Amino acid sequence: MPNGPGLSRRSLFVASAAGAAGALLPAAARPAAAKPKSTAACTGSYRAGYHFTVPDQWMNDPQRPIWIDGEYHYYYLYNPDYLTGGTTAGTTWRLATSTDLVSFTDRGVAVPKDTTPNGDVWSGSAVVDTDNTAGFGAGAVIALVTMSPDDNANTQAQYLYYSTDGGRTFTPHGTAPVLANPGVRDFRDPKVIRDEERGRWVMALAENNKVGFYHSTDLTSWTYVGGFIKDGIGVLECPDLFRITAEDGTGKWVLGVSANGKGSGLPSTYAYWTGAFDGTTFTADASDPQWLDHGWDWYAAVTFEKRTANGTLDESARYAIGWLNHWDYANTTPTIDCDGFNGTDSIVREITLGRAANGTYYLASKPIAALDAHVSRTVNLGDLEVDGQRVLDYTGTAYELSTEITWDQLTGAGLQLRRSADGARHIDAGIYSDYAFVNRGYTVSPDASGRWQESRSPFDPSARTVRLRILIDRTSVEMFVDDGRYVHSCEAFPDPADTGLALFTIDGGAVFRNTVIREFWL
């Protein structure tokens, strides 16, 4: 996946990263709030406590993890030359492995850049070729990746790399593409799945306003068979295609894309459609997409198979992970100067397919259950009555808070997270009138424009109750609302000294029931 309009991928990476933290501007706040001061000076670490972060330099798109020999292989785009730039700018595939998708072991670069005249490697997908369809051996790991030899959108094409050592290192399959560019501007991010019913491979490819579908029997030659077109939500990137069994037992197909819907007043994360797929054509249940995240910063997300410890596939659930950043402000982070890296992922979440009362199928998310095994401390605050504001004794920078807010009559309620000692800086999360929200405008935000500070999702106030599960880390907030149909993932950079926590209500009182804080160790 390339960066946003107006910049080539290489020019982005050549641009100076050092000093970017000093360019942080305080976010625009609501009229009643004081503007926070910039935290350009390093007063502590900004590295996430329990989210995956790149060891050094730069990270962007996650690549769909695959299950090999009892562990997940997680590849992601990594630029080892980010801080120095120059002619070596561009991304590789770096590998980390995990058995629980919470704790990861770094394995270094698996697919290097500039080993062929085609340059660096972009997003794609890896598959295990169990039946040796490509001819590199049974069980070989095949990676289909986008490369652009001239760093030009019109030369984007798909290339093949293969691994015979369990996905640790990869070799290029020549220098010619396995799927050449037919003369279009955007032609990238191949997502490959196995169609066992028809004995072939299927590729979904991002082609501007279309997801193209291709067939292959051997992974090395591909035939175009059709496409799914959607306008109005920006350029479609990082497609995703999978089958999942709903909670009511119905089998459904899901087509997902990363899309920047800001211009239409929509999220800029992961849009998806439920529907049917016959191996060639995807037929959506509705023309407009739903969104798997309503925050500002859950881009290039991928879903992948949920496996038990012995490798059994769970067809009723999948896992998902996204890049906690946005191309609008990708280089704006104090982690560069303070910790020598730029790249944080969301927590891995489990997704299931539910059905609403009106018959609509939707994906619901929750943090992966393996987090339970990493709890280092639990603080049970019980039921807390709030009418106005209540500052709690708890302090922390990386934790999870869960609560159920109930009320008879009010306009809004929620939490002030990462609160400064004087109460001037904080991240707000909760409900107001008919929407749930996360607002980073009261702390240091990566968005210097001040336009993208509060994310919103629908909420029915007649319920008079809401369950919130919020994951707070040093540079992020992820809020799961009720059953997880609506999630907000947002990047923010509170001063490391801002560790407070408060509860609030607006125009009425509420009880924050079963309020529990959990801290994690890795």
XYZ file of C-alpha atoms in Angstrom:
522
model
C 0.000 0.000 0.000
C 1.462 3.401 -0.879
C 1.108 6.559 1.129
C -1.444 9.298 0.575
C -1.788 11.554 -2.456
C 1.012 13.859 -3.507
C 3.919 11.832 -2.154
C 5.655 8.829 -3.613
C 6.479 5.974 -1.278
C 10.194 6.641 -1.530
C 9.830 10.379 -0.990
C 7.935 9.661 2.204
C 10.736 7.540 3.571
C 13.481 9.877 2.374
C 11.842 12.769 4.249
C 13.552 13.506 7.532
C 12.110 11.550 10.413
C 14.452 12.930 13.041
C 12.923 15.916 14.766
C 9.346 15.007 13.870
C 8.373 14.932 17.528
C 9.370 18.561 17.797
C 6.776 19.387 15.143
C 3.913 18.113 17.287
C 1.264 20.755 17.665
C -1.341 20.877 20.414
C -4.706 19.676 19.206
C -7.691 21.946 18.900
C -9.915 21.502 21.910
C -13.587 22.142 22.491
C -14.297 25.785 23.371
C -14.493 25.134 27.103
C -11.189 23.253 27.242
C -7.697 24.647 27.670
C -5.280 23.836 24.864
C -2.569 21.382 25.946
C 1.093 22.123 25.577
C 3.294 20.196 23.178
C 5.378 17.396 24.670
C 8.303 17.644 22.280
C 10.840 17.139 25.078
C 11.308 13.497 26.097
C 10.240 13.136 29.705
C 9.768 9.379 29.508
C 9.207 6.483 27.131
C 6.361 6.425 24.625
C 6.821 2.756 23.686
C 3.598 0.805 24.170
C 3.366 -1.390 27.226
C 1.388 -4.290 25.736
C 0.777 -3.474 22.061
C 3.058 -4.719 19.299
C 5.671 -2.143 18.279
C 8.448 -2.316 15.710
C 11.851 -2.796 17.416
C 13.345 0.208 15.619
C 12.934 2.481 12.586
C 9.598 2.315 10.705
C 6.591 -0.018 10.398
C 3.334 0.276 8.484
C 0.972 -2.299 6.937
C 0.369 -5.591 8.764
C 0.465 -8.645 6.504
C -2.044 -11.419 7.236
C -0.499 -13.775 9.840
C -0.346 -17.456 8.891
C -0.221 -20.558 11.095
C 2.951 -22.658 10.723
C 4.154 -25.424 13.069
C 2.154 -24.318 16.084
C 2.719 -20.573 15.923
C 1.561 -17.534 14.011
C 3.972 -15.945 11.562
C 3.279 -12.234 11.466
C 4.889 -10.235 8.651
C 4.728 -6.457 8.426
C 6.182 -3.693 6.274
C 9.449 -2.481 7.794
C 11.945 0.150 6.628
C 15.378 -0.294 8.280
C 16.577 2.962 6.697
C 13.747 5.212 7.842
C 15.851 7.448 10.075
C 18.584 7.948 7.480
C 16.535 7.883 4.270
C 18.505 8.222 1.071
C 18.442 5.881 -1.896
C 17.825 2.837 0.302
C 14.418 4.088 1.433
C 11.516 1.652 1.101
C 10.036 -1.348 2.857
C 10.846 -4.989 3.493
C 8.784 -7.721 5.146
C 9.911 -8.241 8.731
C 8.757 -11.289 10.694
C 7.623 -11.809 14.272
C 6.252 -15.093 15.619
C 3.780 -15.728 18.427
C 1.816 -18.560 19.980
C -0.736 -16.325 21.708
C -0.766 -13.117 19.582
C 0.039 -11.000 22.632
C 3.735 -11.716 23.128
C 5.869 -11.749 19.954
C 9.432 -12.841 19.119
C 11.274 -10.805 16.509
C 12.766 -12.906 13.681
C 14.262 -10.138 11.541
C 13.750 -9.390 7.862
C 12.174 -12.260 5.910
C 11.602 -10.649 2.503
C 14.400 -8.136 1.844
C 14.248 -5.113 -0.443
C 16.413 -4.231 -3.418
C 17.448 -7.849 -4.070
C 16.035 -7.523 -7.596
C 15.786 -4.562 -10.001
C 12.178 -4.167 -8.842
C 13.208 -2.456 -5.593
C 11.354 -2.654 -2.297
C 8.393 -4.863 -1.399
C 4.953 -3.587 -0.477
C 1.822 -5.224 0.892
C 0.495 -8.598 -0.204
C -0.178 -11.914 1.485
C 1.472 -15.218 2.275
C -0.037 -18.701 1.981
C 1.154 -22.197 2.801
C 1.188 -24.248 -0.419
C 0.325 -27.549 1.204
C -0.204 -29.434 -2.088
C 2.816 -27.998 -3.958
C 0.678 -26.282 -6.567
C 3.450 -23.777 -7.335
C 6.207 -26.375 -7.636
C 8.468 -25.163 -4.811
C 7.715 -28.154 -2.600
C 4.827 -29.282 -0.425
C 4.429 -26.866 2.471
C 6.417 -24.062 0.852
C 5.350 -20.587 1.955
C 4.438 -18.383 -1.013
C 4.314 -14.607 -0.712
C 2.554 -12.536 -3.364
C 3.657 -8.910 -3.029
C 3.250 -5.634 -4.867
C 6.396 -4.028 -6.261
C 6.764 -0.879 -8.330
C 10.138 -0.823 -10.126
C 9.958 2.888 -10.986
C 8.096 3.899 -7.795
C 5.251 4.857 -10.073
C 1.607 3.935 -9.592
C 1.382 2.884 -13.241
C 4.049 0.203 -12.754
C 2.554 -1.514 -9.724
C 2.495 -5.273 -10.336
C 2.432 -8.518 -8.343
C 5.553 -10.594 -7.759
C 6.194 -13.945 -6.110
C 8.648 -14.879 -3.358
C 8.911 -18.371 -1.897
C 10.259 -19.928 1.291
C 11.315 -23.505 1.924
C 12.363 -22.985 5.555
C 8.957 -22.458 7.134
C 8.556 -18.822 6.200
C 11.755 -17.529 7.831
C 13.544 -16.445 4.634
C 12.284 -15.893 1.095
C 13.748 -16.088 -2.413
C 12.424 -14.101 -5.397
C 10.839 -16.121 -8.202
C 12.736 -14.353 -10.951
C 12.307 -10.682 -11.771
C 9.144 -10.751 -13.885
C 5.710 -10.209 -12.299
C 3.281 -13.097 -11.978
C 0.521 -10.549 -12.574
C 1.562 -7.593 -14.715
C -0.046 -4.161 -14.609
C -2.681 -3.887 -17.371
C -2.194 -0.130 -17.632
C -4.015 1.203 -14.571
C -2.846 3.612 -11.901
C -3.634 1.609 -8.742
C -2.938 -2.122 -8.863
C -1.763 -3.479 -5.522
C -2.135 -5.353 -2.228
C -2.902 -8.928 -3.409
C -4.876 -10.986 -0.897
C -4.814 -14.696 -1.788
C -7.068 -17.420 -0.391
C -7.506 -21.091 -1.240
C -10.808 -22.133 -2.865
C -10.792 -25.802 -1.885
C -14.231 -26.438 -3.355
C -13.034 -25.555 -6.858
C -9.387 -26.559 -6.504
C -7.856 -23.158 -7.203
C -6.469 -19.994 -5.682
C -8.387 -16.709 -5.593
C -6.781 -13.285 -5.427
C -8.494 -10.062 -4.383
C -6.594 -7.004 -5.645
C -7.001 -3.284 -4.897
C -7.611 -1.345 -8.121
C -8.610 2.199 -7.113
C -12.415 2.043 -6.781
C -12.552 -1.685 -7.501
C -11.522 -4.946 -5.911
C -10.495 -7.206 -8.778
C -10.825 -10.992 -8.555
C -8.356 -13.398 -10.181
C -8.004 -17.188 -10.422
C -4.907 -19.379 -10.484
C -4.149 -23.083 -10.153
C -0.429 -22.651 -9.460
C 0.048 -19.170 -7.879
C 2.347 -18.186 -10.747
C -0.182 -17.297 -13.475
C -3.410 -15.398 -12.873
C -6.612 -14.761 -14.846
C -8.952 -11.838 -14.242
C -12.561 -12.943 -13.684
C -14.407 -9.868 -12.401
C -14.553 -7.178 -9.764
C -16.494 -5.379 -7.060
C -16.807 -1.591 -7.496
C -17.472 1.000 -4.787
C -17.199 4.775 -5.157
C -17.430 7.467 -2.505
C -15.110 6.145 0.193
C -11.730 6.995 -1.322
C -9.176 4.713 -2.938
C -9.712 1.088 -1.903
C -6.631 -0.610 -0.443
C -5.590 -3.811 1.357
C -8.596 -5.982 0.373
C -9.746 -8.846 2.554
C -11.994 -11.792 1.638
C -13.105 -14.590 3.951
C -15.947 -16.893 4.919
C -17.272 -16.982 8.489
C -20.099 -18.815 10.239
C -22.483 -16.426 11.998
C -23.761 -16.888 15.530
C -27.072 -18.140 14.071
C -25.240 -20.818 12.064
C -25.472 -19.055 8.691
C -22.376 -19.114 6.523
C -21.529 -15.684 5.081
C -18.740 -14.182 3.036
C -17.153 -10.874 3.997
C -15.300 -8.500 1.668
C -13.235 -5.826 3.395
C -11.047 -2.927 2.283
C -9.064 -0.162 3.921
C -10.521 3.150 2.769
C -10.257 6.809 3.705
C -13.852 7.935 4.020
C -13.078 11.261 5.707
C -14.198 13.245 2.676
C -17.656 11.667 2.978
C -17.889 12.009 6.740
C -17.091 8.320 7.188
C -14.285 6.534 9.029
C -10.904 6.026 7.405
C -10.347 2.477 8.586
C -11.716 -0.930 7.498
C -14.943 -0.946 5.467
C -16.697 -4.272 4.903
C -19.679 -5.877 3.249
C -21.357 -9.147 4.162
C -22.715 -11.202 1.282
C -22.153 -14.212 -0.962
C -19.156 -15.311 -3.036
C -19.391 -18.011 -5.698
C -15.659 -18.209 -6.340
C -15.815 -15.487 -8.980
C -18.370 -12.831 -8.005
C -19.025 -11.192 -4.642
C -22.652 -10.121 -4.121
C -23.103 -7.727 -1.207
C -26.115 -7.765 1.102
C -26.179 -3.935 0.916
C -24.474 -1.351 -1.267
C -23.078 0.732 1.577
C -20.355 -0.763 3.762
C -20.199 -1.153 7.493
C -17.005 -0.260 9.367
C -15.017 -2.525 11.640
C -13.554 0.485 13.457
C -14.892 4.029 13.867
C -11.700 5.614 15.188
C -9.111 7.515 13.170
C -6.265 5.035 13.339
C -6.989 1.416 12.394
C -5.687 1.259 8.842
C -4.356 -1.498 6.552
C -6.027 -4.003 8.867
C -6.033 -7.725 8.128
C -8.141 -10.580 9.413
C -6.814 -14.114 9.720
C -7.708 -17.614 10.846
C -8.356 -18.404 14.489
C -6.595 -21.625 15.425
C -6.621 -23.606 18.658
C -3.346 -24.658 20.269
C -3.375 -27.893 18.239
C -4.114 -26.062 15.001
C -7.859 -26.732 14.717
C -9.628 -24.052 12.691
C -12.505 -22.149 14.310
C -14.894 -21.274 11.470
C -17.077 -19.065 13.695
C -14.395 -16.487 14.486
C -11.339 -14.741 13.088
C -8.597 -12.548 14.444
C -7.765 -9.043 13.235
C -4.923 -6.539 13.635
C -4.499 -3.003 12.287
C -1.849 -0.295 11.970
C -2.389 2.382 14.648
C -1.560 5.309 12.408
C -2.870 7.332 9.478
C -1.145 8.570 6.331
C -2.323 12.127 7.047
C 0.190 12.356 9.921
C 2.249 9.203 9.641
C 5.542 10.843 10.662
C 4.158 12.845 13.578
C 5.072 10.958 16.728
C 7.378 11.501 19.710
C 8.381 7.830 19.580
C 10.951 8.753 16.901
C 13.073 11.055 19.056
C 12.293 9.477 22.399
C 12.435 5.771 21.548
C 13.933 5.461 18.044
C 10.954 3.912 16.265
C 7.717 4.734 14.469
C 5.184 1.927 14.304
C 2.531 0.539 16.668
C -0.231 -1.972 15.995
C -3.638 -2.365 17.563
C -4.254 -5.164 19.974
C -5.228 -8.373 18.189
C -8.995 -8.661 18.367
C -11.353 -11.568 17.841
C -14.211 -10.944 15.433
C -17.483 -12.825 15.130
C -20.537 -12.366 12.920
C -23.747 -11.334 14.641
C -27.237 -10.563 13.386
C -29.152 -7.451 14.403
C -32.885 -7.340 15.099
C -33.500 -5.956 11.588
C -31.725 -8.935 10.030
C -28.469 -7.145 9.224
C -25.322 -9.199 9.727
C -22.410 -7.354 11.321
C -18.938 -8.065 12.648
C -18.402 -7.702 16.397
C -14.970 -7.322 17.996
C -13.420 -8.025 21.363
C -9.801 -8.048 22.587
C -8.144 -11.424 22.220
C -8.754 -13.717 25.208
C -5.027 -14.467 25.542
C -4.650 -11.084 27.262
C -6.076 -12.773 30.360
C -2.860 -14.762 30.771
C -0.811 -11.554 30.888
C -2.629 -9.752 33.709
C -0.114 -8.553 36.308
C -2.501 -6.636 38.570
C -6.246 -6.229 38.945
C -7.873 -3.250 40.631
C -11.563 -3.823 41.373
C -13.270 -0.474 41.949
C -16.793 -1.907 42.163
C -19.783 0.390 41.657
C -19.061 4.131 41.543
C -21.712 6.836 41.721
C -20.949 9.941 39.679
C -22.808 13.227 39.279
C -20.532 15.684 37.500
C -16.916 14.597 37.901
C -15.159 12.075 40.134
C -11.359 11.884 40.135
C -10.081 8.427 41.069
C -6.966 7.545 43.026
C -5.708 5.233 40.268
C -2.789 6.266 38.044
C -1.335 4.441 35.061
C -0.217 4.691 31.436
C -0.953 1.191 30.107
C -4.000 -0.743 31.270
C -7.527 -1.931 30.475
C -10.656 -0.507 32.074
C -14.089 -2.095 31.866
C -17.333 -0.715 33.271
C -21.080 -0.651 32.707
C -22.636 2.801 32.989
C -26.319 2.973 33.944
C -28.567 6.012 34.400
C -32.129 7.281 34.533
C -31.614 10.573 32.752
C -28.504 12.350 31.465
C -26.932 13.757 28.309
C -23.522 12.134 28.464
C -21.118 10.068 30.551
C -17.642 8.682 30.267
C -14.031 8.778 31.361
C -11.091 11.154 31.296
C -8.081 8.958 30.488
C -4.386 9.880 30.869
C -5.433 12.955 32.842
C -2.857 15.574 33.852
C -2.513 16.540 37.504
C -4.222 19.886 36.920
C -7.016 18.352 34.861
C -6.233 20.418 31.764
C -5.141 17.486 29.582
C -6.937 14.191 29.061
C -8.494 11.845 26.491
C -12.272 11.597 26.764
C -14.206 8.422 25.989
C -17.869 7.624 26.493
C -21.336 8.463 25.188
C -23.073 11.754 24.461
C -26.688 11.995 23.346
C -27.027 9.522 20.445
C -23.381 8.668 19.819
C -20.368 7.033 21.437
C -17.080 8.887 21.093
C -13.372 9.129 21.752
C -11.958 12.670 21.828
C -8.198 13.248 21.788
C -8.513 17.029 21.396
C -7.659 17.717 25.023
C -4.208 16.163 24.812
C -1.376 16.153 22.259
C -2.813 14.781 19.025
C -0.949 13.728 15.870
C -3.464 15.676 13.788
C -2.124 19.231 13.623
C -5.136 20.396 11.597
C -7.455 19.940 14.571
C -10.166 18.532 12.300
C -9.997 14.878 13.259
C -10.090 14.868 17.048
C -13.380 13.213 17.967
C -14.525 9.924 16.462
C -18.181 8.924 16.722
C -20.404 5.878 16.289
C -24.185 5.434 16.691
C -25.647 4.871 20.145
C -29.222 4.370 21.349
C -29.686 6.469 24.523
C -33.030 4.832 25.305
C -31.123 1.801 26.573
C -29.943 3.894 29.556
C -26.929 1.650 29.856
C -23.669 1.102 28.024
C -20.797 -1.315 28.510
C -17.338 0.043 27.766
C -14.089 -1.882 27.564
C -11.180 0.450 26.934
C -7.554 -0.442 26.255
C -5.270 2.439 27.197
C -1.587 2.429 26.290
C 1.149 5.028 26.080
C 0.134 6.297 22.627
C -3.303 4.803 21.966
C -6.873 4.255 23.102
C -9.117 1.449 21.839
C -12.725 1.538 23.051
C -15.097 -1.417 22.559
C -18.769 -0.456 22.965
C -21.337 -2.958 24.248
C -21.046 -6.137 22.138
C -18.190 -4.695 20.064
C -20.113 -3.813 16.916
C -18.594 -0.362 17.356
C -14.925 0.138 18.192
C -12.823 3.308 18.284
C -9.041 3.045 17.807
C -7.157 6.322 18.112
C -3.572 7.449 18.371
C -2.657 10.167 20.918
C 0.515 11.282 22.689
C -0.173 12.298 26.291
C 2.789 13.497 28.322
C 4.264 10.452 30.116
C 3.539 12.290 33.364
C -0.207 12.393 32.608
C -1.373 9.271 34.405
C -4.642 10.259 36.098
C -8.169 8.939 35.655
C -11.574 10.527 36.226
C -15.229 9.689 35.588
C -17.792 12.227 34.453
C -21.467 12.725 33.682
C -23.274 15.567 31.918
C -26.771 16.764 32.906
C -27.459 13.959 35.327
C -25.992 11.192 37.454
C -24.950 7.620 36.683
C -23.516 4.524 38.300
C -20.334 3.039 36.844
C -20.938 -0.589 37.737
C -18.397 -3.411 38.058
C -15.535 -1.065 37.255
C -12.334 -3.074 36.886
C -8.804 -2.096 35.864
C -6.318 -4.685 34.634
C -2.631 -4.107 34.039
C -0.573 -6.414 31.802
C 2.972 -7.786 31.708
C 4.820 -9.035 28.636
